[in-house]
CSV table of C-alpha atoms in Angstrom, one decimal:
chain,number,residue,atom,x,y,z
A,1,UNK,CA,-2.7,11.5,-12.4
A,2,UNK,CA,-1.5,8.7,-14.7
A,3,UNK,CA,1.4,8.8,-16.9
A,4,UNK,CA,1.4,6.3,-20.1
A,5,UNK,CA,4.9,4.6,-20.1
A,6,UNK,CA,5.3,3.2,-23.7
A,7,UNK,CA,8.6,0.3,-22.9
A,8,UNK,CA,10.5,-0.1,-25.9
A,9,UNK,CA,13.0,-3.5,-26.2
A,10,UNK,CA,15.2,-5.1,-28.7
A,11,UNK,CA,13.7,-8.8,-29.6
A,12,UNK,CA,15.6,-11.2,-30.7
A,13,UNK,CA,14.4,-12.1,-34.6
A,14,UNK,CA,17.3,-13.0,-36.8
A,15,UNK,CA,19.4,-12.1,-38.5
A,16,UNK,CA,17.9,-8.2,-38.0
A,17,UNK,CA,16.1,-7.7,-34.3
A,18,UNK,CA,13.3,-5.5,-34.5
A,19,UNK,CA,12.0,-2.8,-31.9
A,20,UNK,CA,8.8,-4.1,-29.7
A,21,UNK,CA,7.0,-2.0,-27.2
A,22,UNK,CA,4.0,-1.9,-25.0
A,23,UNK,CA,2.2,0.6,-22.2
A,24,UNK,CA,2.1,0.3,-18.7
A,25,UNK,CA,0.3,2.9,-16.7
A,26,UNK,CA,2.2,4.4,-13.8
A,27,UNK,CA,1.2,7.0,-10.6
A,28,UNK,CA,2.8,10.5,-12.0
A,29,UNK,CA,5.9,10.7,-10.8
A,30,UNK,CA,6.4,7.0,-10.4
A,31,UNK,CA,10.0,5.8,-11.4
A,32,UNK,CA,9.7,3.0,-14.2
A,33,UNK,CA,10.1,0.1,-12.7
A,34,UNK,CA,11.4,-3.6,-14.1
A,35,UNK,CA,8.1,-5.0,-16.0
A,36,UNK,CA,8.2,-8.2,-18.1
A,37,UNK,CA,7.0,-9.9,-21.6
A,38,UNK,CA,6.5,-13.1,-23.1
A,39,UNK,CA,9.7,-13.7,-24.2
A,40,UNK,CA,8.6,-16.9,-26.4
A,41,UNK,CA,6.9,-14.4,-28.6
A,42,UNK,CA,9.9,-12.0,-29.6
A,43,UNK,CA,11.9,-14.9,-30.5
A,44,UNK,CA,14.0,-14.7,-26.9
A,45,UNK,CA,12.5,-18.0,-24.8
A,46,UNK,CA,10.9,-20.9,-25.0
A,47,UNK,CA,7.5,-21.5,-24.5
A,48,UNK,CA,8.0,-23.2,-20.8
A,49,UNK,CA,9.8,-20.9,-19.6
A,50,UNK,CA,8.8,-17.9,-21.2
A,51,UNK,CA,9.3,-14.8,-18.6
A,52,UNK,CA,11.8,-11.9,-19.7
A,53,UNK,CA,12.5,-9.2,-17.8
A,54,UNK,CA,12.7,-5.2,-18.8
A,55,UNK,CA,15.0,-3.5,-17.1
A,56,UNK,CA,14.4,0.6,-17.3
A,57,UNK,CA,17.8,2.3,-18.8
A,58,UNK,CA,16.8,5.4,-20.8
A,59,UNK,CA,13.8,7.6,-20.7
A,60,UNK,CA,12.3,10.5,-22.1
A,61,UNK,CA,9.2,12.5,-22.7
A,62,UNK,CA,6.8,10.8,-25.2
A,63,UNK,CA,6.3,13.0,-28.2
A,64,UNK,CA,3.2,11.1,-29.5
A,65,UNK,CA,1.1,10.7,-26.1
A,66,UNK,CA,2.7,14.2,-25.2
A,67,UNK,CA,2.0,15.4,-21.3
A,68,UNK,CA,3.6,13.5,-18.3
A,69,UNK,CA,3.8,10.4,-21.0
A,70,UNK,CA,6.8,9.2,-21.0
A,71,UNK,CA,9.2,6.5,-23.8
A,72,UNK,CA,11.2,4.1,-21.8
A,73,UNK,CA,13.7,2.0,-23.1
A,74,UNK,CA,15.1,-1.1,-21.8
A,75,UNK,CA,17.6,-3.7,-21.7
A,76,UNK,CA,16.5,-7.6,-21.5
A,77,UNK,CA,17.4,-9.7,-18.7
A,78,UNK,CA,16.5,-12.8,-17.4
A,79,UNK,CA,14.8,-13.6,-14.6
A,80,UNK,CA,18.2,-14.0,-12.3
A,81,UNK,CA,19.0,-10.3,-13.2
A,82,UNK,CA,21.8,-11.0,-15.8
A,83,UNK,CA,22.0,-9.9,-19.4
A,84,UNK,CA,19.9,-11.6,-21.9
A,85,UNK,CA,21.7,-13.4,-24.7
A,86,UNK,CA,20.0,-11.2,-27.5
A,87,UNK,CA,21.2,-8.0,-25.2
A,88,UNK,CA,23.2,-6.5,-27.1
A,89,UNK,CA,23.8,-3.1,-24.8
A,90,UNK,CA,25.4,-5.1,-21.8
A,91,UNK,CA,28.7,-5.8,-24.2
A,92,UNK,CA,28.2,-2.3,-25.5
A,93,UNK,CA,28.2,-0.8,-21.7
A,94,UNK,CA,31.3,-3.0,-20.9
A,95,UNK,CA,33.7,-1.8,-23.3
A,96,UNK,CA,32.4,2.0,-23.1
A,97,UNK,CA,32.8,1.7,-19.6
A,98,UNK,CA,36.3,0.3,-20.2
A,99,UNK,CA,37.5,2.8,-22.2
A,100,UNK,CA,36.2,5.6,-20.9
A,101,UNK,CA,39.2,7.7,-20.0
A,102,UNK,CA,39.1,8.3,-23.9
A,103,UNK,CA,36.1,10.0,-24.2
A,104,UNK,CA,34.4,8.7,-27.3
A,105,UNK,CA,31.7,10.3,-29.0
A,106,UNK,CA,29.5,9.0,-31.9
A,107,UNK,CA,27.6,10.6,-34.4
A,108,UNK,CA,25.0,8.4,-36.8
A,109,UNK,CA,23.7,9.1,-39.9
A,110,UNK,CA,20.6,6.8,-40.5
A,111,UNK,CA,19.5,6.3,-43.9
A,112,UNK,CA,16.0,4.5,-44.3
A,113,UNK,CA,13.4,4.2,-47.2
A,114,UNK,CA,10.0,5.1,-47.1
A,115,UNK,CA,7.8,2.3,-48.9
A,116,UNK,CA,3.5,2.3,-49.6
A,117,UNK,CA,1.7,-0.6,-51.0
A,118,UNK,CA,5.4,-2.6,-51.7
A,119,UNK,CA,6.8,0.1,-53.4
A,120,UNK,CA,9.5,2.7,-52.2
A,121,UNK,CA,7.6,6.2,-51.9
A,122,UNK,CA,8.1,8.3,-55.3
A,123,UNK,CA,8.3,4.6,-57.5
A,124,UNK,CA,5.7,5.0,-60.4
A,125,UNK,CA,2.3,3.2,-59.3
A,126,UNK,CA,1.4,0.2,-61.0
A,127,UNK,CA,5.6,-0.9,-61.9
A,128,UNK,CA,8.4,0.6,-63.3
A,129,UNK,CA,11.2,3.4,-62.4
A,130,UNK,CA,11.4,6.8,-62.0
A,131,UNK,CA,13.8,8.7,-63.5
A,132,UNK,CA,17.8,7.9,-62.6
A,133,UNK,CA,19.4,8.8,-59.5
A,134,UNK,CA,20.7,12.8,-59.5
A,135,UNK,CA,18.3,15.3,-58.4
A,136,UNK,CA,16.5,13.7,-55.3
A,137,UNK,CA,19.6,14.0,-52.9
A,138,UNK,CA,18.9,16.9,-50.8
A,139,UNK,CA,16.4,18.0,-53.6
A,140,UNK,CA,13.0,20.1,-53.3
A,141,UNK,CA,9.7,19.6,-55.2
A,142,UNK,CA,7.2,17.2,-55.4
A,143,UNK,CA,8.4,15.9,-58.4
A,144,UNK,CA,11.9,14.9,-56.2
A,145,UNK,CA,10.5,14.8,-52.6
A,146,UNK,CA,8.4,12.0,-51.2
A,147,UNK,CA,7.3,11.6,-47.9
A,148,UNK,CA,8.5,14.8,-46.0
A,149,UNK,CA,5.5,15.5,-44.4
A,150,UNK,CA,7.1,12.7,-42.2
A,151,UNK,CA,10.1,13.3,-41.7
A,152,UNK,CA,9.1,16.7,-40.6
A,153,UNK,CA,6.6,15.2,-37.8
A,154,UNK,CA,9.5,12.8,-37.0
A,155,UNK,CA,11.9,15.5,-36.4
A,156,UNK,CA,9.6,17.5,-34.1
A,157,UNK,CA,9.2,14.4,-32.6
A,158,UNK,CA,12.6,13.5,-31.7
A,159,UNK,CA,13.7,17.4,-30.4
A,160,UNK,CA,10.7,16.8,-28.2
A,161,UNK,CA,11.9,13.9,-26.7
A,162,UNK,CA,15.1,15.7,-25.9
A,163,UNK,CA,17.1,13.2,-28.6
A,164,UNK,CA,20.9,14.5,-29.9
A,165,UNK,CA,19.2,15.0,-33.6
A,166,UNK,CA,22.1,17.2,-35.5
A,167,UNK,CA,20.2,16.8,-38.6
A,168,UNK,CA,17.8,15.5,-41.8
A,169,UNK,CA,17.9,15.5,-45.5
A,170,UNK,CA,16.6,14.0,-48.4
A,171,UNK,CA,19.0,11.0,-50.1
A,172,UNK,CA,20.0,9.8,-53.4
A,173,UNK,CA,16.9,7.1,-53.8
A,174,UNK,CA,13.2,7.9,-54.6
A,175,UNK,CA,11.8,7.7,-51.0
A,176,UNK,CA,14.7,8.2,-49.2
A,177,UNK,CA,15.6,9.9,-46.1
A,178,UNK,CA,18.3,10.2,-43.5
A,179,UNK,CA,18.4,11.4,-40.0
A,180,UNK,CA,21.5,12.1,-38.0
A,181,UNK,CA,21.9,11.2,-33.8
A,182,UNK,CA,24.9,13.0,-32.1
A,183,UNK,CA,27.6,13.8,-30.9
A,184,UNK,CA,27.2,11.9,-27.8
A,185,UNK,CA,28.7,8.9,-26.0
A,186,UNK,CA,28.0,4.7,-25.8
A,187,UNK,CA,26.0,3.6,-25.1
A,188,UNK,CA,23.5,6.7,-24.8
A,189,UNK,CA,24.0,7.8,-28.6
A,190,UNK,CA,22.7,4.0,-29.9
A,191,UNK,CA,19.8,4.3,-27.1
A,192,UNK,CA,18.7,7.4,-28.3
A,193,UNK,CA,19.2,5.8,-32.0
A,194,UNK,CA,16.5,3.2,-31.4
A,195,UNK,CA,13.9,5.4,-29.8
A,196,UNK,CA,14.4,7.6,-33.0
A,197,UNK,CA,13.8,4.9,-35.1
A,198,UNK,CA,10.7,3.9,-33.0
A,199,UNK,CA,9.3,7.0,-33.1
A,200,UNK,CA,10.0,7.0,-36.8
A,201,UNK,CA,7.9,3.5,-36.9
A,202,UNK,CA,5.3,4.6,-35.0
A,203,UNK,CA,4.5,8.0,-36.8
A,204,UNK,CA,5.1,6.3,-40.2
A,205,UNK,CA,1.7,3.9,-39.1
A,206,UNK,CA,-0.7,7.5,-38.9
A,207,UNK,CA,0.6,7.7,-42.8
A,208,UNK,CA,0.0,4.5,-44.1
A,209,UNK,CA,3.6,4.2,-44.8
A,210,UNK,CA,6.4,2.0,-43.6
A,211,UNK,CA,10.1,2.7,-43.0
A,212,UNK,CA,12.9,0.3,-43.7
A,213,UNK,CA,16.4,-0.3,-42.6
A,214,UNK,CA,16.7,-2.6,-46.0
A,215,UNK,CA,20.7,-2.0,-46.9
A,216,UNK,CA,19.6,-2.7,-50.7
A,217,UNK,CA,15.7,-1.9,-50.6
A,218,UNK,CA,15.7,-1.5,-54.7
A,219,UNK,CA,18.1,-3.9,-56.4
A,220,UNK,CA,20.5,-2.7,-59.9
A,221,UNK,CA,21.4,0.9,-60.4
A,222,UNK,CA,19.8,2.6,-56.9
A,223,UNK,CA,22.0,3.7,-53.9
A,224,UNK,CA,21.4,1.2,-50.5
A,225,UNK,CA,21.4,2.9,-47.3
A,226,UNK,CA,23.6,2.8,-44.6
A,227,UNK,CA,24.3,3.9,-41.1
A,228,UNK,CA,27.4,5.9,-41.5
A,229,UNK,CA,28.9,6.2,-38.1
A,230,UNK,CA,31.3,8.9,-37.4
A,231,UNK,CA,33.7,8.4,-34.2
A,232,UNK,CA,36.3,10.6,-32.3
A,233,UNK,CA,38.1,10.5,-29.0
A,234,UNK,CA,40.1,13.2,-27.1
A,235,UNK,CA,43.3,12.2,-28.7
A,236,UNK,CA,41.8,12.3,-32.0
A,237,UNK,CA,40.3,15.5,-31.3
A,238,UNK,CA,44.1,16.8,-30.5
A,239,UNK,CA,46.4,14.9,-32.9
A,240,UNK,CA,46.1,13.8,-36.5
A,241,UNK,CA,48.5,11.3,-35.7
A,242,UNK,CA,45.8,9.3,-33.7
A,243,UNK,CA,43.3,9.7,-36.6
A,244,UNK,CA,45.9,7.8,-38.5
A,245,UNK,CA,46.0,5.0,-35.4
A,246,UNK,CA,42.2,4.7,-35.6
A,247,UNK,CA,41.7,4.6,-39.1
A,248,UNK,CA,44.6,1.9,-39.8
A,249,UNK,CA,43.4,-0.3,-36.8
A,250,UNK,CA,40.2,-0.8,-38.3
A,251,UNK,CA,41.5,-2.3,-41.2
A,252,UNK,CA,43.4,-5.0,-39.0
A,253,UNK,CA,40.0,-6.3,-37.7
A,254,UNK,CA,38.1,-5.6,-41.3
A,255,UNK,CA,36.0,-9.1,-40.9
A,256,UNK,CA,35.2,-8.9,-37.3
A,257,UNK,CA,33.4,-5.3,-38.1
A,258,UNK,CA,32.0,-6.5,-41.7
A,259,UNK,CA,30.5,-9.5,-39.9
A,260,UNK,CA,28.9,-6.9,-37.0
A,261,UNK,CA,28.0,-4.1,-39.7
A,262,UNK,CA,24.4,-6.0,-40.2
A,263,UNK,CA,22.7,-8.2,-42.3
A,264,UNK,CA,23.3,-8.3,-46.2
A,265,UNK,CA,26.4,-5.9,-46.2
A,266,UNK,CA,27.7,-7.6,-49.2
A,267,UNK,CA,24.6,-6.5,-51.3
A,268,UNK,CA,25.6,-2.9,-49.7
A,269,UNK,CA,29.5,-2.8,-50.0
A,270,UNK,CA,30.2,-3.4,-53.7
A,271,UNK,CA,32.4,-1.0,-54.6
A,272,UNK,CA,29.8,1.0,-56.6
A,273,UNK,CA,27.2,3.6,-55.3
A,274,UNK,CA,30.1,5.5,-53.0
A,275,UNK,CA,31.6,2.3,-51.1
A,276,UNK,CA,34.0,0.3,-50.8
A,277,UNK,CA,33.8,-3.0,-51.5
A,278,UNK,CA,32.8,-5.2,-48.6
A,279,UNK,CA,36.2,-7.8,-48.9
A,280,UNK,CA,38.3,-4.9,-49.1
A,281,UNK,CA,39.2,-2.3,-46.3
A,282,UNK,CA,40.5,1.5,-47.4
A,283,UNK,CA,40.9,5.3,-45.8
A,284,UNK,CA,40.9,8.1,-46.9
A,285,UNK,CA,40.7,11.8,-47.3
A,286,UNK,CA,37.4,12.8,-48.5
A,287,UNK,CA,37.0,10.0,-50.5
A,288,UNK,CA,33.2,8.5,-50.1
A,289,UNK,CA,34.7,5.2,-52.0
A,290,UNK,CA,36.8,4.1,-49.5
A,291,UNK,CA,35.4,2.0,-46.2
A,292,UNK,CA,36.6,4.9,-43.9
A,293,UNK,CA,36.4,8.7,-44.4
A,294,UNK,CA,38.8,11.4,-43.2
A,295,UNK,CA,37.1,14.6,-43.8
A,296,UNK,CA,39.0,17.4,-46.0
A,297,UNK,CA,39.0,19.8,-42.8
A,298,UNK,CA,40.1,16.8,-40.3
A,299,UNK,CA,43.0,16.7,-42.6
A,300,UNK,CA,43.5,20.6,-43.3
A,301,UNK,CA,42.9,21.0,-39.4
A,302,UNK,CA,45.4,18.1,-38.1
A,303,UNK,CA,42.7,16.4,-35.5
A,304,UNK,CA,39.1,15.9,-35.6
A,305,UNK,CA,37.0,12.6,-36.5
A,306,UNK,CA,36.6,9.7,-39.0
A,307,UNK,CA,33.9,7.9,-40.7
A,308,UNK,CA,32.9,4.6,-41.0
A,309,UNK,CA,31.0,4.1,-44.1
A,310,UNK,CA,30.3,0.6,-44.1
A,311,UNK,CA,27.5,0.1,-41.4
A,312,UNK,CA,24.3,-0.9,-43.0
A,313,UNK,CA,21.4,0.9,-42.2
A,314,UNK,CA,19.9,-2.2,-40.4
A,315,UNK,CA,22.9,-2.0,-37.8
A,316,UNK,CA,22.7,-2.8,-34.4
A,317,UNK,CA,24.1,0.9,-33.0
A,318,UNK,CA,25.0,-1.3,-30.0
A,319,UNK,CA,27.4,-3.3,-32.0
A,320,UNK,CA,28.6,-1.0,-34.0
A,321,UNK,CA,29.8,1.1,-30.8
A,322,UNK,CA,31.0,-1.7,-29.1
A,323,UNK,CA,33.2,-2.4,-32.2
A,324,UNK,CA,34.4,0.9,-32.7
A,325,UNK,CA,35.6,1.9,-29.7
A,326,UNK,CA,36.9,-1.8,-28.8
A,327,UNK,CA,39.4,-1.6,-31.6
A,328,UNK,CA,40.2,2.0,-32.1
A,329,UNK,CA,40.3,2.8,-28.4
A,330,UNK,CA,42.5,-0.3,-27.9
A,331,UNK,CA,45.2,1.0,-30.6
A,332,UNK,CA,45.3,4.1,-29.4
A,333,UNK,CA,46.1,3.2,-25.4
A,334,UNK,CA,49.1,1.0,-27.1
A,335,UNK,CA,50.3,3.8,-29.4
């Protein structure tokens, strides 16, 4: 019997990669193996020399093709085995596997917008606005909800595929949606991240409709969308003093993050529409204004987890890991 393998990579387009992907038909029961692509097309070689390789590191059941069909992501190499420039997961691998006596977990709430003939889902045909921001965050109706038949199909999708979705719901903007990936590890939780926003993609296309990871998709008065991305390790999860280590040592690297948070952050991170703004790095408790969250019951409990609210939705979850954990997890093995 044969199974359809649908390989799923990272390119290399600046300053945003993008998710590509083709089939390759294996014997059932055949391990993926390491396939190739033209790499001068996905903006990672040169025409004369041109060969990438795909090298098999997650897989799971494919929830479109459904059967024995299988999704399998994979890291880029190049042809002498070693990590591709543009591969991003080799760095994020390294420094998970260097701190992991700390046990970090990640959860990932990634926001996108839903747009049809270059407008965001819910926008008045023809031009114009609808009615302000207020009622559409977690709202019901078709008056306040646009596109759920998708986001329905995509969650099905994703529990089929065996992802770590905690969650969905409906966000502040016209046409916007967010879905959540965790609690789980680096760099599994950002693998499992960009097959969910593959298969988000791909069942968009049987709608006519497009997702984006635009961090400012409507410009003036609108919320953008982010990738809020919540972090703990054990100590954390014991000892409130350690969610003060974390949060603190963040701000000592604010740039280096800001620079990694993706593409057009400073259109994001202006201080209005719950964040901080991007030159400026704060914590605190419950406060959705500041660049890092504590929650009210990580506080009232004494350990727990923080959130990072300044990753654009157009992130790079490998980066974002990476970052994390290289600067938290290195503050708290000196404290």
């Amino acid at each position: 019997m044969a199974v359809k393998a649908e390989y799923l990579w990272v390119d290399g387009t600046q300053p945003t990669a993008k998710l590509r992907s083709k089939t390759k038909i294996l014997a059932d029961g055949e391990t993926p193996p390491i396939w190739g692509f033209d790499g001068s097309s996905t903006n990672q070689a040169p025409g004369d020399k041109s060969d990438c390789v795909l090298q098999p590191v997650f897989t799971c059941p494919d929830p479109i093709r459904g059967g024995s069909n299988i999704i399998v992501l994979c890291e880029v190499e190049l042809i002498d085995g070693t990590p591709h420039p543009t591969n991003t997961r080799a760095a994020c691998r390294e420094v998970a596997d260097k701190y992991a006596d700390q046990k970090s977990i990640f959860g990932i709430e990634q926001e996108y917008t839903f747009f049809k003939d270059g407008r965001p889902l819910g926008f008045p045909v023809g031009g114009g606005y609808p009615a302000p921001q207020g009622g559409y965050y977690c709202g019901v109706g078709s008056d306040e909800v646009f596109g759920r038949e998708i986001v329905e199909a995509h969650m099905d999708a994703c529990l089929e595929a065996g992802l770590h979705l905690s969650g969905i719901n409906a966000e502040v903007m016209p046409g916007q949606w967010e879905f959540q990936i965790g609690p789980v590890g680096a760099p599994q939780v950002a693998d499992e991240l960009w097959v969910a926003r593959w298969l988000l993609y791909r069942i968009a296309e049987d709608y006519g409709v497009s997702a984006t990871l635009d961090p400012k998709p409507v410009k003036g008065d609108w919320n953008g969308a982010g990738a809020h991305t919540n972090f703990s390790t054990a100590a954390m999860r014991e000892s409130y003093d350690a969610i003060i280590t974390a949060a603190e040592s963040l701000g000592k690297k604010r740039q280096e993050h800001v620079d990694g948070y993706g593409a057009g952050i400073d259109q994001r991170l202006t201080g209005l529409h719950e964040t901080a703004p991007w030159t400026e790095y704060s914590y605190g408790v419950s406060d959705r204004g500041a660049s890092v969250r504590i929650p009210w019951q990580v506080e009232k409990d004494g350990k727990g987890y923080i959130e990072d609210r300044r990753p654009n939705a157009n992130v790079d979850p490998y980066v974002v890991t990476r970052l994390i954990i290289g600067t938290c997890c290195e503050a708290l093995a000196q404290s």
